[in-house]
Coordinates of C-alpha atoms in Angstrom, one line a residue:
Chain A
E13 CA 75.9 91.1 103.0
V14 CA 79.7 91.6 103.4
Q15 CA 81.6 88.4 103.4
L16 CA 85.3 87.6 103.6
V17 CA 86.4 84.0 103.1
E18 CA 90.0 82.9 103.6
S19 CA 91.6 79.9 102.1
G20 CA 95.1 78.4 101.6
G21 CA 96.1 77.6 105.1
G22 CA 97.8 74.3 106.0
L23 CA 100.9 72.6 107.3
V24 CA 104.2 73.7 106.0
Q25 CA 107.8 73.0 107.0
P26 CA 110.0 75.7 108.5
G27 CA 111.6 77.7 105.7
G28 CA 108.7 76.9 103.4
S29 CA 106.1 79.1 101.6
L30 CA 102.4 79.4 101.6
R31 CA 99.9 81.7 99.8
L32 CA 96.7 82.7 101.5
S33 CA 93.7 84.1 99.7
C34 CA 90.7 86.1 100.8
A35 CA 87.6 86.3 98.7
A36 CA 85.5 89.3 99.3
S37 CA 81.8 90.0 98.4
G38 CA 79.0 92.3 99.3
F39 CA 80.9 95.5 99.0
T40 CA 83.0 97.5 96.6
F41 CA 86.3 95.8 97.3
S42 CA 88.5 98.3 95.4
S43 CA 87.3 101.1 97.7
Y44 CA 88.7 99.7 100.9
D45 CA 92.0 99.1 102.6
M46 CA 92.5 95.5 103.5
H47 CA 94.5 93.8 106.2
W48 CA 95.7 90.5 107.5
V49 CA 95.6 89.9 111.2
R50 CA 96.9 86.7 112.9
Q51 CA 96.3 85.0 116.2
A52 CA 98.4 82.2 117.6
T53 CA 96.5 79.6 119.6
G54 CA 95.6 81.0 123.0
K55 CA 97.2 84.3 122.2
G56 CA 96.1 87.8 121.2
L57 CA 95.7 89.5 117.9
E58 CA 98.6 90.7 115.8
W59 CA 98.4 92.9 112.8
V60 CA 100.4 91.3 109.9
S61 CA 100.0 93.5 106.8
A62 CA 97.9 96.1 105.0
I63 CA 97.3 97.2 101.5
G64 CA 95.7 100.4 100.5
T65 CA 93.3 101.2 97.7
A66 CA 96.2 102.4 95.6
G67 CA 98.2 99.3 96.2
D68 CA 100.5 100.7 98.9
T69 CA 101.6 98.1 101.4
Y70 CA 102.6 98.0 105.0
Y71 CA 104.2 95.4 107.3
P72 CA 105.4 95.1 110.9
G73 CA 109.1 94.3 111.4
S74 CA 108.3 90.7 112.3
V75 CA 107.2 89.8 108.8
K76 CA 108.8 92.5 106.6
G77 CA 110.8 91.0 103.8
R78 CA 109.2 87.6 104.2
F79 CA 105.5 88.3 103.6
T80 CA 103.9 90.1 100.7
I81 CA 100.3 91.3 100.6
S82 CA 98.6 91.9 97.3
R83 CA 95.1 92.4 95.9
E84 CA 93.3 91.8 92.6
N85 CA 90.4 94.1 92.5
A86 CA 88.9 92.5 89.3
K87 CA 88.6 89.3 91.3
N88 CA 87.6 90.9 94.6
S89 CA 90.5 89.0 96.1
L90 CA 93.2 89.7 98.7
Y91 CA 96.4 87.6 99.0
L92 CA 99.2 87.0 101.4
Q93 CA 102.4 85.3 100.1
M94 CA 104.3 84.0 103.1
N95 CA 108.0 82.9 102.6
S96 CA 110.7 81.7 104.9
L97 CA 108.1 80.6 107.4
R98 CA 109.0 80.0 111.0
A99 CA 107.4 78.2 113.9
G100 CA 106.4 81.6 115.3
D101 CA 104.3 82.2 112.3
T102 CA 101.9 79.4 113.3
A103 CA 98.5 81.1 113.8
V104 CA 95.0 81.6 112.4
Y105 CA 95.2 84.2 109.8
Y106 CA 92.2 86.5 109.3
C107 CA 91.6 89.0 106.5
A108 CA 89.8 92.1 107.7
R109 CA 88.3 95.2 106.1
G110 CA 89.8 98.4 107.3
R111 CA 88.0 101.7 107.9
T112 CA 89.6 105.0 108.5
P113 CA 86.7 107.4 108.5
Y114 CA 88.5 110.2 110.3
G115 CA 92.0 109.7 108.9
S116 CA 94.7 107.1 109.5
G117 CA 94.7 107.3 113.3
S118 CA 91.1 106.2 113.4
L119 CA 91.6 102.7 111.8
Y120 CA 89.3 100.0 112.8
F121 CA 88.3 96.6 111.4
D122 CA 84.6 96.3 110.7
Y123 CA 84.4 92.9 109.0
W124 CA 86.5 89.8 109.4
G125 CA 86.8 86.5 107.7
Q126 CA 86.5 83.2 109.6
G127 CA 90.2 82.7 109.5
T128 CA 92.6 80.0 108.0
L129 CA 95.0 78.1 110.1
V130 CA 98.7 78.1 109.2
T131 CA 100.9 75.5 111.0
V132 CA 104.7 75.7 110.6
S133 CA 106.2 72.5 111.8
S134 CA 108.6 69.8 110.7
Chain B
D22 CA 105.0 102.4 118.8
I23 CA 102.0 103.0 121.1
Q24 CA 101.4 100.2 123.6
M25 CA 97.9 99.2 124.6
T26 CA 97.4 97.6 128.1
Q27 CA 94.2 96.0 129.1
S28 CA 93.0 95.2 132.6
P29 CA 92.1 92.9 134.1
S30 CA 93.4 89.9 132.0
T31 CA 90.5 87.8 133.4
L32 CA 87.3 88.8 134.9
S33 CA 84.8 86.5 136.7
A34 CA 81.2 87.7 136.7
S35 CA 77.6 86.6 136.9
V36 CA 74.7 87.1 134.6
G37 CA 73.3 90.6 135.3
D38 CA 76.5 92.0 136.6
R39 CA 77.8 95.4 135.4
V40 CA 81.3 94.8 133.9
T41 CA 84.0 97.3 133.2
I42 CA 87.2 96.6 131.2
T43 CA 90.0 99.2 131.0
C44 CA 92.4 99.9 128.2
R45 CA 95.3 102.3 128.6
A46 CA 97.5 103.7 125.9
S47 CA 101.2 104.5 126.4
Q48 CA 100.5 108.0 124.9
S49 CA 97.5 110.0 123.9
I50 CA 95.4 108.6 121.1
S51 CA 92.6 111.1 121.2
S52 CA 89.4 109.0 120.8
W53 CA 90.8 106.6 118.2
L54 CA 90.0 103.4 120.0
A55 CA 87.9 100.3 119.1
W56 CA 86.7 97.4 121.1
Y57 CA 86.1 93.8 119.8
Q58 CA 84.4 90.7 121.2
Q59 CA 85.8 87.3 120.3
K60 CA 84.3 83.9 121.1
P61 CA 86.3 80.7 120.9
G62 CA 86.9 79.6 117.4
K63 CA 85.4 82.7 115.9
A64 CA 86.6 85.9 114.4
P65 CA 86.6 89.1 116.4
K66 CA 83.5 91.2 116.1
L67 CA 83.6 95.0 116.2
L68 CA 81.6 96.4 119.1
I69 CA 82.7 100.0 119.6
Y70 CA 84.7 102.5 117.4
K71 CA 85.9 106.0 118.1
A72 CA 85.9 105.1 121.8
S73 CA 82.2 105.4 122.2
S74 CA 80.4 104.9 118.9
L75 CA 78.3 101.7 119.0
E76 CA 78.6 99.6 115.8
S77 CA 75.3 98.9 114.1
G78 CA 73.5 95.8 115.5
V79 CA 75.5 95.7 118.7
P80 CA 73.2 95.6 121.8
S81 CA 72.9 98.9 123.8
R82 CA 74.1 97.2 127.0
F83 CA 77.6 97.7 125.5
S84 CA 79.1 101.2 125.9
G85 CA 82.5 102.7 125.6
S86 CA 84.1 105.8 127.1
G87 CA 87.3 107.7 127.5
S88 CA 89.8 109.7 125.6
G89 CA 93.5 110.4 125.6
T90 CA 95.1 107.5 127.3
E91 CA 92.4 105.8 129.4
F92 CA 89.3 104.0 128.0
T93 CA 86.7 101.7 129.3
L94 CA 84.3 99.2 127.9
T95 CA 81.2 98.6 130.0
I96 CA 78.6 95.9 129.8
S97 CA 75.6 97.2 131.8
S98 CA 74.0 93.9 132.5
L99 CA 76.0 90.8 131.5
Q100 CA 74.2 88.3 129.4
P101 CA 75.0 84.6 128.8
D102 CA 76.1 85.5 125.2
D103 CA 78.6 88.0 126.5
F104 CA 81.1 85.5 128.0
A105 CA 84.0 86.0 125.6
T106 CA 87.3 87.7 125.3
Y107 CA 87.4 91.4 124.6
Y108 CA 90.2 93.4 122.9
C109 CA 90.9 97.0 122.5
Q110 CA 92.6 98.3 119.4
Q111 CA 94.3 101.5 118.4
S112 CA 95.6 101.8 114.8
L113 CA 97.7 98.7 114.2
G114 CA 98.0 97.6 117.8
F115 CA 95.8 95.5 120.0
G116 CA 95.5 95.1 123.8
Q117 CA 96.3 91.7 125.1
G118 CA 92.7 90.8 125.8
T119 CA 90.3 90.4 128.7
K120 CA 88.6 87.1 129.2
V121 CA 85.1 87.5 130.8
E122 CA 84.2 84.1 132.4
I123 CA 81.4 82.8 134.4
K124 CA 81.7 83.2 138.2

């Protein structure tokens, strides 16, 4: 059974840092692209970052230069280092497994973790 | 960037109703569209990928159609477990969501 379990969320002051982790099990972690997707309370889903099987990384402009995604295949783990946090980063952060069976345009997220809440507030 | 627009934002329906949600892309995306269901406090769940392919384990009352710029998610007979928010997704972008609530 595929499982993704996030941890590391919490309350942090503006300008602070936080590192999220996602423990994966039930599949060959190293063979899949992995993503972080966030959701502010009462709002929609926003893609935050991606890491490919070769370690290539991708970010939207809203977090580029502040967030760093990484993976440790030997530990079946995904990470998100978040620096210079802002109130607008407050959200539940989900890790998700990406699938692109027909090429990059066909991306979808077939498994999601339960999410971890990050609150940025003084 | 391709923008995804869902309609309606909220939909009131009764158990047994046929429900249709629309997602429009700002430019052609072929059939590269997925649909998710999300219940309060839970992670999104994949329902449909490649516009019309039903994810394993998803009830057959859910179906997807469309290509190019216009897509629909249809629930043929709404069940109590289906009251939730539904999102479309193309590549790294999501629609804003459609909340299906009890009429």
